[in-house]
Amino acid sequence: MLSFFILAALASTSLAVKPIHSHNDYTRAVPLWDALNLSIMSVEADVWWVDSQLYVSLVFFAVFSVAHTSGAINKAITLDGLYLEPILGIINGTVSSITPISVENPLQLLIDFKSDGPTTYQPVLDALQTLRTGGHLTTYANGVLTQGAVTAVGTGNTPLASVVAAEPRDLFFDADILQLYSTKPGVGLEWGPEIAPLASVDYASVSSTAEMQQLVLNAHDFGIRSRFWDTAATVSTWDNFWSAGSDWVNADDLLAVSNAWAAFQS
Ligand SMILES: *[C@@H]1O[C@H](CO)[C@@H](O)[C@H](O)[C@H]1NC(C)=O
Ligand SMILES: *[C@@H]1O[C@H](CO)[C@@H](O)[C@H](O)[C@H]1NC(C)=O
């Protein structure tokens, strides 16, 4: 059930946000900083649960596996070392960043479960513990959604049933934007930002610009933000999304999309 307070919370945090999501982070050497240095407040980490660690890329895992098996786990390739520690440090002021992360300027952390969903779910929750203990995670508890400095959203193999069952809930779900009206998140439940702050789809599944525009409106009906991935990387494509009010344009070339957004606004 969509409450006025949820919509008010969404509206109050959406004003200054650049509508850009940093996709395919693992292809960059310093993905979190590439995004934050451009004030892009939505980033994505792929995670594999392997040998009791959450690795952000199996490619890196293969490269570093010699060091790994000899006992030295390279923090540069774990979710904790590459994302969660620096994020906590930026929030608590021990790590300097030109873009702050705060309740007023929150970061959306998309966690793409690449390994088996049910097996990976608890390790991801455990990894978020330091942010949780600090009170920094957006949380849904007792029917109230409270914005935190970090909104963690599971995608890929993230198990919806586990997300829905969690109380309190501080790992959310990336819904299928094509299915918001045809499915429910659970018995007696409706889609909303307290379950899925984000709804996405592969753009190849969208047949026309008109359908895309309708899907954005559908998501907004539920108080959910929209994202399309695997799109053409052209200024006119990005402008189309922004014209439709789509919230997160999926970007690989962050500088090019940032420049396009600046031009679109002026
Ligand atoms: C981000 O900005 C900081 C401060 O200006 C700089 O030290 C760092 O090298 C930048 N990192 C990237 C990846 O651009
Ligand atoms: C601040 O964040 C860092 C992680 O970057 C952590 O090691 C440290 O314990 C935190 N300090 C406080 C006071 O929360």
PDB file of C-alpha atoms and ligand atoms in Angstrom:
ATOM      1  CA  MET A   1       0.000   0.000   0.000  1.00  0.00           C
ATOM      2  CA  LEU A   2       1.455   3.275  -1.139  1.00  0.00           C
ATOM      3  CA  SER A   3       1.447   5.895   1.567  1.00  0.00           C
ATOM      4  CA  PHE A   4       1.622   9.645   1.290  1.00  0.00           C
ATOM      5  CA  PHE A   5       4.728   9.575   3.475  1.00  0.00           C
ATOM      6  CA  ILE A   6       6.566   7.292   1.080  1.00  0.00           C
ATOM      7  CA  LEU A   7       5.793   9.570  -1.853  1.00  0.00           C
ATOM      8  CA  ALA A   8       6.774  12.626   0.184  1.00  0.00           C
ATOM      9  CA  ALA A   9      10.063  10.970   1.114  1.00  0.00           C
ATOM     10  CA  LEU A  10      10.739  10.121  -2.540  1.00  0.00           C
ATOM     11  CA  ALA A  11       9.950  13.626  -3.691  1.00  0.00           C
ATOM     12  CA  SER A  12      12.118  15.267  -1.074  1.00  0.00           C
ATOM     13  CA  THR A  13      15.188  13.272  -2.006  1.00  0.00           C
ATOM     14  CA  SER A  14      14.788  13.315  -5.777  1.00  0.00           C
ATOM     15  CA  LEU A  15      15.315  17.029  -6.413  1.00  0.00           C
ATOM     16  CA  ALA A  16      19.064  17.338  -6.853  1.00  0.00           C
ATOM     17  CA  VAL A  17      19.823  13.797  -7.946  1.00  0.00           C
ATOM     18  CA  LYS A  18      21.491  13.387 -11.304  1.00  0.00           C
ATOM     19  CA  PRO A  19      19.368  10.837 -13.171  1.00  0.00           C
ATOM     20  CA  ILE A  20      22.358   8.650 -13.991  1.00  0.00           C
ATOM     21  CA  HIS A  21      23.203   5.132 -12.830  1.00  0.00           C
ATOM     22  CA  SER A  22      26.769   3.885 -13.122  1.00  0.00           C
ATOM     23  CA  HIS A  23      26.506   0.474 -14.727  1.00  0.00           C
ATOM     24  CA  ASN A  24      29.105  -2.269 -15.296  1.00  0.00           C
ATOM     25  CA  ASP A  25      31.314  -0.876 -12.568  1.00  0.00           C
ATOM     26  CA  TYR A  26      33.750  -3.759 -12.574  1.00  0.00           C
ATOM     27  CA  THR A  27      35.166  -2.671 -15.922  1.00  0.00           C
ATOM     28  CA  ARG A  28      36.660   0.391 -14.212  1.00  0.00           C
ATOM     29  CA  ALA A  29      39.619   0.472 -11.865  1.00  0.00           C
ATOM     30  CA  VAL A  30      38.023   2.708  -9.209  1.00  0.00           C
ATOM     31  CA  PRO A  31      34.284   2.442  -9.865  1.00  0.00           C
ATOM     32  CA  LEU A  32      32.933   4.122  -6.734  1.00  0.00           C
ATOM     33  CA  TRP A  33      35.144   7.178  -7.211  1.00  0.00           C
ATOM     34  CA  ASP A  34      34.495   7.447 -10.930  1.00  0.00           C
ATOM     35  CA  ALA A  35      30.821   7.914 -10.059  1.00  0.00           C
ATOM     36  CA  LEU A  36      31.125  10.056  -6.923  1.00  0.00           C
ATOM     37  CA  ASN A  37      33.609  12.430  -8.545  1.00  0.00           C
ATOM     38  CA  LEU A  38      30.870  13.238 -11.073  1.00  0.00           C
ATOM     39  CA  SER A  39      28.187  13.376  -8.326  1.00  0.00           C
ATOM     40  CA  ILE A  40      26.551  10.253  -9.741  1.00  0.00           C
ATOM     41  CA  MET A  41      24.676   8.741  -6.809  1.00  0.00           C
ATOM     42  CA  SER A  42      23.753   5.306  -8.121  1.00  0.00           C
ATOM     43  CA  VAL A  43      26.414   2.633  -8.465  1.00  0.00           C
ATOM     44  CA  GLU A  44      26.391  -1.093  -9.100  1.00  0.00           C
ATOM     45  CA  ALA A  45      28.495  -3.924  -7.713  1.00  0.00           C
ATOM     46  CA  ASP A  46      28.356  -7.451  -9.093  1.00  0.00           C
ATOM     47  CA  VAL A  47      28.871  -9.991  -6.306  1.00  0.00           C
ATOM     48  CA  TRP A  48      29.889 -13.619  -6.285  1.00  0.00           C
ATOM     49  CA  TRP A  49      29.903 -15.545  -3.020  1.00  0.00           C
ATOM     50  CA  VAL A  50      33.066 -17.669  -3.366  1.00  0.00           C
ATOM     51  CA  ASP A  51      35.116 -19.250  -0.566  1.00  0.00           C
ATOM     52  CA  SER A  52      33.314 -17.227   2.116  1.00  0.00           C
ATOM     53  CA  GLN A  53      34.006 -13.884   0.453  1.00  0.00           C
ATOM     54  CA  LEU A  54      31.867 -11.531  -1.615  1.00  0.00           C
ATOM     55  CA  TYR A  55      33.976 -10.870  -4.695  1.00  0.00           C
ATOM     56  CA  VAL A  56      32.994  -8.079  -7.044  1.00  0.00           C
ATOM     57  CA  SER A  57      34.260  -9.777 -10.177  1.00  0.00           C
ATOM     58  CA  LEU A  58      35.158 -13.326 -11.079  1.00  0.00           C
ATOM     59  CA  VAL A  59      37.693 -11.987 -13.572  1.00  0.00           C
ATOM     60  CA  PHE A  60      39.564 -10.288 -10.760  1.00  0.00           C
ATOM     61  CA  PHE A  61      39.017 -13.348  -8.606  1.00  0.00           C
ATOM     62  CA  ALA A  62      40.855 -15.492 -11.158  1.00  0.00           C
ATOM     63  CA  VAL A  63      43.705 -12.993 -11.371  1.00  0.00           C
ATOM     64  CA  PHE A  64      44.063 -12.723  -7.613  1.00  0.00           C
ATOM     65  CA  SER A  65      43.295 -16.329  -6.711  1.00  0.00           C
ATOM     66  CA  VAL A  66      46.983 -17.153  -6.151  1.00  0.00           C
ATOM     67  CA  ALA A  67      47.220 -14.508  -3.457  1.00  0.00           C
ATOM     68  CA  HIS A  68      43.851 -15.630  -2.201  1.00  0.00           C
ATOM     69  CA  THR A  69      44.751 -19.273  -1.731  1.00  0.00           C
ATOM     70  CA  SER A  70      47.954 -18.310   0.035  1.00  0.00           C
ATOM     71  CA  GLY A  71      45.784 -16.586   2.626  1.00  0.00           C
ATOM     72  CA  ALA A  72      45.884 -12.944   1.595  1.00  0.00           C
ATOM     73  CA  ILE A  73      42.461 -11.748   0.530  1.00  0.00           C
ATOM     74  CA  ASN A  74      42.818  -8.678  -1.595  1.00  0.00           C
ATOM     75  CA  LYS A  75      40.402  -6.045  -0.315  1.00  0.00           C
ATOM     76  CA  ALA A  76      40.502  -4.402  -3.724  1.00  0.00           C
ATOM     77  CA  ILE A  77      38.316  -7.157  -5.133  1.00  0.00           C
ATOM     78  CA  THR A  78      35.726  -7.557  -2.393  1.00  0.00           C
ATOM     79  CA  LEU A  79      32.422  -5.769  -1.898  1.00  0.00           C
ATOM     80  CA  ASP A  80      33.662  -4.609   1.469  1.00  0.00           C
ATOM     81  CA  GLY A  81      37.005  -3.202   0.342  1.00  0.00           C
ATOM     82  CA  LEU A  82      35.868  -1.637  -2.917  1.00  0.00           C
ATOM     83  CA  TYR A  83      32.509  -0.238  -1.788  1.00  0.00           C
ATOM     84  CA  LEU A  84      31.313  -0.664   1.788  1.00  0.00           C
ATOM     85  CA  GLU A  85      34.391   0.540   3.689  1.00  0.00           C
ATOM     86  CA  PRO A  86      34.941   3.685   1.623  1.00  0.00           C
ATOM     87  CA  ILE A  87      31.200   4.439   1.676  1.00  0.00           C
ATOM     88  CA  LEU A  88      31.151   4.231   5.475  1.00  0.00           C
ATOM     89  CA  GLY A  89      34.283   6.359   5.622  1.00  0.00           C
ATOM     90  CA  ILE A  90      32.747   9.045   3.398  1.00  0.00           C
ATOM     91  CA  ILE A  91      29.612   9.106   5.552  1.00  0.00           C
ATOM     92  CA  ASN A  92      31.543   9.291   8.823  1.00  0.00           C
ATOM     93  CA  GLY A  93      34.024  11.845   7.524  1.00  0.00           C
ATOM     94  CA  THR A  94      37.195   9.762   7.727  1.00  0.00           C
ATOM     95  CA  VAL A  95      37.438   9.438   3.919  1.00  0.00           C
ATOM     96  CA  SER A  96      37.250  12.667   1.920  1.00  0.00           C
ATOM     97  CA  SER A  97      35.063  12.880  -1.154  1.00  0.00           C
ATOM     98  CA  ILE A  98      34.093  15.845  -3.302  1.00  0.00           C
ATOM     99  CA  THR A  99      30.540  14.462  -3.221  1.00  0.00           C
ATOM    100  CA  PRO A 100      29.138  13.708   0.235  1.00  0.00           C
ATOM    101  CA  ILE A 101      26.954  10.692   0.967  1.00  0.00           C
ATOM    102  CA  SER A 102      24.207  11.574   3.421  1.00  0.00           C
ATOM    103  CA  VAL A 103      20.472  11.312   4.032  1.00  0.00           C
ATOM    104  CA  GLU A 104      20.163  14.551   2.017  1.00  0.00           C
ATOM    105  CA  ASN A 105      22.360  13.200  -0.785  1.00  0.00           C
ATOM    106  CA  PRO A 106      21.851   9.434  -0.620  1.00  0.00           C
ATOM    107  CA  LEU A 107      23.678   6.783  -2.601  1.00  0.00           C
ATOM    108  CA  GLN A 108      21.783   3.964  -4.296  1.00  0.00           C
ATOM    109  CA  LEU A 109      23.961   0.851  -4.087  1.00  0.00           C
ATOM    110  CA  LEU A 110      22.755  -1.742  -6.544  1.00  0.00           C
ATOM    111  CA  ILE A 111      24.083  -5.177  -5.622  1.00  0.00           C
ATOM    112  CA  ASP A 112      23.862  -7.585  -8.555  1.00  0.00           C
ATOM    113  CA  PHE A 113      23.769 -11.149  -7.168  1.00  0.00           C
ATOM    114  CA  LYS A 114      25.735 -13.205  -9.686  1.00  0.00           C
ATOM    115  CA  SER A 115      26.024 -16.357  -7.560  1.00  0.00           C
ATOM    116  CA  ASP A 116      23.031 -18.368  -6.349  1.00  0.00           C
ATOM    117  CA  GLY A 117      20.425 -16.066  -4.773  1.00  0.00           C
ATOM    118  CA  PRO A 118      19.463 -17.893  -1.554  1.00  0.00           C
ATOM    119  CA  THR A 119      23.133 -18.710  -0.807  1.00  0.00           C
ATOM    120  CA  THR A 120      24.338 -15.161  -1.441  1.00  0.00           C
ATOM    121  CA  TYR A 121      21.515 -13.362   0.387  1.00  0.00           C
ATOM    122  CA  GLN A 122      22.693 -13.751   4.000  1.00  0.00           C
ATOM    123  CA  PRO A 123      26.355 -12.913   3.244  1.00  0.00           C
ATOM    124  CA  VAL A 124      25.215  -9.686   1.581  1.00  0.00           C
ATOM    125  CA  LEU A 125      23.057  -8.811   4.604  1.00  0.00           C
ATOM    126  CA  ASP A 126      26.037  -9.570   6.857  1.00  0.00           C
ATOM    127  CA  ALA A 127      28.326  -7.378   4.742  1.00  0.00           C
ATOM    128  CA  LEU A 128      25.931  -4.450   5.224  1.00  0.00           C
ATOM    129  CA  GLN A 129      26.187  -4.779   9.018  1.00  0.00           C
ATOM    130  CA  THR A 130      28.589  -1.875   9.633  1.00  0.00           C
ATOM    131  CA  LEU A 131      26.386   0.494   7.609  1.00  0.00           C
ATOM    132  CA  ARG A 132      23.317  -0.907   9.426  1.00  0.00           C
ATOM    133  CA  THR A 133      24.882  -0.465  12.869  1.00  0.00           C
ATOM    134  CA  GLY A 134      25.730   3.139  12.008  1.00  0.00           C
ATOM    135  CA  GLY A 135      22.080   3.774  11.093  1.00  0.00           C
ATOM    136  CA  HIS A 136      23.082   4.607   7.526  1.00  0.00           C
ATOM    137  CA  LEU A 137      20.792   2.245   5.572  1.00  0.00           C
ATOM    138  CA  THR A 138      17.374   3.164   4.196  1.00  0.00           C
ATOM    139  CA  THR A 139      15.092   0.941   6.274  1.00  0.00           C
ATOM    140  CA  TYR A 140      11.485  -0.226   6.192  1.00  0.00           C
ATOM    141  CA  ALA A 141      10.210  -1.159   9.632  1.00  0.00           C
ATOM    142  CA  ASN A 142       6.783  -1.163  11.275  1.00  0.00           C
ATOM    143  CA  GLY A 143       5.197   0.127   8.087  1.00  0.00           C
ATOM    144  CA  VAL A 144       7.488   3.162   7.809  1.00  0.00           C
ATOM    145  CA  LEU A 145      10.143   3.718   5.149  1.00  0.00           C
ATOM    146  CA  THR A 146      13.022   5.833   6.487  1.00  0.00           C
ATOM    147  CA  GLN A 147      15.569   7.276   4.095  1.00  0.00           C
ATOM    148  CA  GLY A 148      19.182   6.544   4.998  1.00  0.00           C
ATOM    149  CA  ALA A 149      22.456   7.704   3.472  1.00  0.00           C
ATOM    150  CA  VAL A 150      22.613   4.439   1.498  1.00  0.00           C
ATOM    151  CA  THR A 151      19.754   2.592  -0.192  1.00  0.00           C
ATOM    152  CA  ALA A 152      20.846  -0.992  -0.897  1.00  0.00           C
ATOM    153  CA  VAL A 153      18.966  -2.669  -3.746  1.00  0.00           C
ATOM    154  CA  GLY A 154      19.465  -6.277  -4.802  1.00  0.00           C
ATOM    155  CA  THR A 155      19.230  -7.209  -8.457  1.00  0.00           C
ATOM    156  CA  GLY A 156      20.226 -10.249 -10.570  1.00  0.00           C
ATOM    157  CA  ASN A 157      19.581 -13.409  -8.523  1.00  0.00           C
ATOM    158  CA  THR A 158      18.344 -11.527  -5.433  1.00  0.00           C
ATOM    159  CA  PRO A 159      15.553 -13.670  -3.923  1.00  0.00           C
ATOM    160  CA  LEU A 160      12.352 -11.591  -3.781  1.00  0.00           C
ATOM    161  CA  ALA A 161      10.755 -13.814  -1.129  1.00  0.00           C
ATOM    162  CA  SER A 162      13.650 -13.158   1.279  1.00  0.00           C
ATOM    163  CA  VAL A 163      13.494  -9.411   0.670  1.00  0.00           C
ATOM    164  CA  VAL A 164       9.741  -9.391   1.283  1.00  0.00           C
ATOM    165  CA  ALA A 165      10.071 -11.532   4.445  1.00  0.00           C
ATOM    166  CA  ALA A 166      12.736  -9.320   6.038  1.00  0.00           C
ATOM    167  CA  GLU A 167      11.601  -7.240   9.034  1.00  0.00           C
ATOM    168  CA  PRO A 168      13.135  -4.744   9.335  1.00  0.00           C
ATOM    169  CA  ARG A 169      14.040  -4.559   5.642  1.00  0.00           C
ATOM    170  CA  ASP A 170      17.189  -2.746   4.491  1.00  0.00           C
ATOM    171  CA  LEU A 171      18.011  -4.668   1.335  1.00  0.00           C
ATOM    172  CA  PHE A 172      15.433  -3.849  -1.314  1.00  0.00           C
ATOM    173  CA  PHE A 173      14.525  -5.341  -4.702  1.00  0.00           C
ATOM    174  CA  ASP A 174      14.912  -4.290  -8.330  1.00  0.00           C
ATOM    175  CA  ALA A 175      11.481  -5.120  -9.786  1.00  0.00           C
ATOM    176  CA  ASP A 176      10.672  -6.033 -13.390  1.00  0.00           C
ATOM    177  CA  ILE A 177       9.164  -2.844 -14.805  1.00  0.00           C
ATOM    178  CA  LEU A 178       7.196  -4.898 -17.387  1.00  0.00           C
ATOM    179  CA  GLN A 179       5.399  -6.825 -14.630  1.00  0.00           C
ATOM    180  CA  LEU A 180       4.352  -4.201 -12.103  1.00  0.00           C
ATOM    181  CA  TYR A 181       0.686  -4.494 -13.039  1.00  0.00           C
ATOM    182  CA  SER A 182       0.641  -8.212 -13.878  1.00  0.00           C
ATOM    183  CA  THR A 183       2.390  -9.581 -10.766  1.00  0.00           C
ATOM    184  CA  LYS A 184       2.398  -8.948  -7.012  1.00  0.00           C
ATOM    185  CA  PRO A 185       5.493  -9.074  -4.790  1.00  0.00           C
ATOM    186  CA  GLY A 186       3.671 -11.467  -2.452  1.00  0.00           C
ATOM    187  CA  VAL A 187       0.235 -12.536  -1.288  1.00  0.00           C
ATOM    188  CA  GLY A 188      -1.780  -9.469  -0.323  1.00  0.00           C
ATOM    189  CA  LEU A 189       1.098  -7.144  -1.182  1.00  0.00           C
ATOM    190  CA  GLU A 190       1.459  -4.398  -3.771  1.00  0.00           C
ATOM    191  CA  TRP A 191       4.631  -3.081  -5.398  1.00  0.00           C
ATOM    192  CA  GLY A 192       6.058   0.061  -3.835  1.00  0.00           C
ATOM    193  CA  PRO A 193       9.365   1.645  -2.833  1.00  0.00           C
ATOM    194  CA  GLU A 194       9.255  -0.156   0.528  1.00  0.00           C
ATOM    195  CA  ILE A 195       9.938  -3.344  -1.476  1.00  0.00           C
ATOM    196  CA  ALA A 196      11.330  -2.084  -4.777  1.00  0.00           C
ATOM    197  CA  PRO A 197      12.585   1.527  -4.991  1.00  0.00           C
ATOM    198  CA  LEU A 198      13.667   0.640  -8.511  1.00  0.00           C
ATOM    199  CA  ALA A 199      12.136  -1.210 -11.476  1.00  0.00           C
ATOM    200  CA  SER A 200      14.189  -2.093 -14.528  1.00  0.00           C
ATOM    201  CA  VAL A 201      14.272  -4.040 -17.757  1.00  0.00           C
ATOM    202  CA  ASP A 202      16.573  -4.849 -20.642  1.00  0.00           C
ATOM    203  CA  TYR A 203      15.702  -2.213 -23.252  1.00  0.00           C
ATOM    204  CA  ALA A 204      15.651  -4.921 -25.935  1.00  0.00           C
ATOM    205  CA  SER A 205      12.356  -6.069 -24.347  1.00  0.00           C
ATOM    206  CA  VAL A 206      10.758  -2.656 -24.934  1.00  0.00           C
ATOM    207  CA  SER A 207       9.215  -2.326 -28.375  1.00  0.00           C
ATOM    208  CA  SER A 208       8.928   1.455 -28.782  1.00  0.00           C
ATOM    209  CA  THR A 209       9.590   4.866 -27.261  1.00  0.00           C
ATOM    210  CA  ALA A 210       5.874   5.091 -26.515  1.00  0.00           C
ATOM    211  CA  GLU A 211       6.008   1.851 -24.532  1.00  0.00           C
ATOM    212  CA  MET A 212       9.054   3.122 -22.622  1.00  0.00           C
ATOM    213  CA  GLN A 213       7.196   6.318 -21.741  1.00  0.00           C
ATOM    214  CA  GLN A 214       4.234   4.280 -20.497  1.00  0.00           C
ATOM    215  CA  LEU A 215       6.501   2.030 -18.403  1.00  0.00           C
ATOM    216  CA  VAL A 216       8.037   5.082 -16.700  1.00  0.00           C
ATOM    217  CA  LEU A 217       4.529   6.322 -15.834  1.00  0.00           C
ATOM    218  CA  ASN A 218       3.585   2.856 -14.555  1.00  0.00           C
ATOM    219  CA  ALA A 219       6.607   2.786 -12.239  1.00  0.00           C
ATOM    220  CA  HIS A 220       5.824   6.277 -10.958  1.00  0.00           C
ATOM    221  CA  ASP A 221       2.225   5.187 -10.243  1.00  0.00           C
ATOM    222  CA  PHE A 222       3.750   2.824  -7.698  1.00  0.00           C
ATOM    223  CA  GLY A 223       6.221   5.417  -6.355  1.00  0.00           C
ATOM    224  CA  ILE A 224       9.043   3.460  -8.007  1.00  0.00           C
ATOM    225  CA  ARG A 225      11.938   4.795 -10.070  1.00  0.00           C
ATOM    226  CA  SER A 226      12.663   3.439 -13.538  1.00  0.00           C
ATOM    227  CA  ARG A 227      15.777   2.172 -15.260  1.00  0.00           C
ATOM    228  CA  PHE A 228      16.419   0.631 -18.674  1.00  0.00           C
ATOM    229  CA  TRP A 229      19.625  -1.212 -19.344  1.00  0.00           C
ATOM    230  CA  ASP A 230      21.449  -2.350 -22.445  1.00  0.00           C
ATOM    231  CA  THR A 231      20.483   0.798 -24.327  1.00  0.00           C
ATOM    232  CA  ALA A 232      22.263   2.563 -27.165  1.00  0.00           C
ATOM    233  CA  ALA A 233      24.924   4.936 -25.835  1.00  0.00           C
ATOM    234  CA  THR A 234      23.905   8.070 -27.696  1.00  0.00           C
ATOM    235  CA  VAL A 235      22.882  11.531 -26.547  1.00  0.00           C
ATOM    236  CA  SER A 236      19.508  11.271 -28.308  1.00  0.00           C
ATOM    237  CA  THR A 237      18.778   7.974 -26.513  1.00  0.00           C
ATOM    238  CA  TRP A 238      19.600   9.496 -23.122  1.00  0.00           C
ATOM    239  CA  ASP A 239      17.577  12.635 -23.927  1.00  0.00           C
ATOM    240  CA  ASN A 240      14.599  10.400 -24.777  1.00  0.00           C
ATOM    241  CA  PHE A 241      14.754   8.814 -21.333  1.00  0.00           C
ATOM    242  CA  TRP A 242      15.057  12.136 -19.538  1.00  0.00           C
ATOM    243  CA  SER A 243      12.205  13.594 -21.596  1.00  0.00           C
ATOM    244  CA  ALA A 244      10.073  10.653 -20.493  1.00  0.00           C
ATOM    245  CA  GLY A 245      11.014  11.319 -16.865  1.00  0.00           C
ATOM    246  CA  SER A 246      13.006   8.113 -16.548  1.00  0.00           C
ATOM    247  CA  ASP A 247      14.925   8.305 -13.309  1.00  0.00           C
ATOM    248  CA  TRP A 248      18.155   6.423 -13.833  1.00  0.00           C
ATOM    249  CA  VAL A 249      19.873   6.413 -17.185  1.00  0.00           C
ATOM    250  CA  ASN A 250      22.208   3.428 -17.278  1.00  0.00           C
ATOM    251  CA  ALA A 251      25.666   4.710 -18.135  1.00  0.00           C
ATOM    252  CA  ASP A 252      29.010   3.145 -18.933  1.00  0.00           C
ATOM    253  CA  ASP A 253      30.703   6.327 -20.157  1.00  0.00           C
ATOM    254  CA  LEU A 254      29.910   8.427 -17.093  1.00  0.00           C
ATOM    255  CA  LEU A 255      31.525  11.622 -18.337  1.00  0.00           C
ATOM    256  CA  ALA A 256      29.649  11.529 -21.650  1.00  0.00           C
ATOM    257  CA  VAL A 257      26.299  10.977 -19.917  1.00  0.00           C
ATOM    258  CA  SER A 258      27.042  13.678 -17.325  1.00  0.00           C
ATOM    259  CA  ASN A 259      27.821  16.146 -20.096  1.00  0.00           C
ATOM    260  CA  ALA A 260      24.642  15.135 -21.931  1.00  0.00           C
ATOM    261  CA  TRP A 261      22.603  15.699 -18.754  1.00  0.00           C
ATOM    262  CA  ALA A 262      24.133  19.168 -18.277  1.00  0.00           C
ATOM    263  CA  ALA A 263      23.239  20.021 -21.891  1.00  0.00           C
ATOM    264  CA  PHE A 264      19.740  18.552 -21.537  1.00  0.00           C
ATOM    265  CA  GLN A 265      19.024  20.742 -18.526  1.00  0.00           C
ATOM    266  CA  SER A 266      20.168  23.979 -20.139  1.00  0.00           C
TER     267      SER A 266
HETATM  268  C1  LIG B   1      38.333  11.582  -7.539  1.00  0.00           C
HETATM  269  O1  LIG B   1      38.606  12.869  -7.009  1.00  0.00           O
HETATM  270  C2  LIG B   1      39.662  12.869  -6.062  1.00  0.00           C
HETATM  271  C3  LIG B   1      39.747  14.261  -5.470  1.00  0.00           C
HETATM  272  O2  LIG B   1      39.717  15.240  -6.469  1.00  0.00           O
HETATM  273  C4  LIG B   1      40.952  12.407  -6.723  1.00  0.00           C
HETATM  274  O3  LIG B   1      41.988  12.347  -5.763  1.00  0.00           O
HETATM  275  C5  LIG B   1      40.745  11.016  -7.315  1.00  0.00           C
HETATM  276  O4  LIG B   1      41.881  10.625  -8.051  1.00  0.00           O
HETATM  277  C6  LIG B   1      39.542  11.012  -8.230  1.00  0.00           C
HETATM  278  N1  LIG B   1      39.321   9.626  -8.651  1.00  0.00           N
HETATM  279  C7  LIG B   1      38.855   9.297  -9.838  1.00  0.00           C
HETATM  280  C8  LIG B   1      38.693   7.851 -10.097  1.00  0.00           C
HETATM  281  O5  LIG B   1      38.566  10.130 -10.681  1.00  0.00           O
HETATM  282  C1  LIG B   2      34.494   5.322   9.745  1.00  0.00           C
HETATM  283  O1  LIG B   2      34.598   4.499   8.597  1.00  0.00           O
HETATM  284  C2  LIG B   2      35.739   3.643   8.531  1.00  0.00           C
HETATM  285  C3  LIG B   2      35.667   2.853   7.233  1.00  0.00           C
HETATM  286  O2  LIG B   2      36.115   3.608   6.143  1.00  0.00           O
HETATM  287  C4  LIG B   2      35.759   2.709   9.712  1.00  0.00           C
HETATM  288  O3  LIG B   2      36.933   1.929   9.692  1.00  0.00           O
HETATM  289  C5  LIG B   2      35.692   3.509  11.012  1.00  0.00           C
HETATM  290  O4  LIG B   2      35.563   2.605  12.086  1.00  0.00           O
HETATM  291  C6  LIG B   2      34.506   4.460  11.009  1.00  0.00           C
HETATM  292  N1  LIG B   2      34.561   5.299  12.173  1.00  0.00           N
HETATM  293  C7  LIG B   2      33.473   5.616  12.875  1.00  0.00           C
HETATM  294  C8  LIG B   2      33.705   6.512  14.045  1.00  0.00           C
HETATM  295  O5  LIG B   2      32.376   5.205  12.604  1.00  0.00           O
END
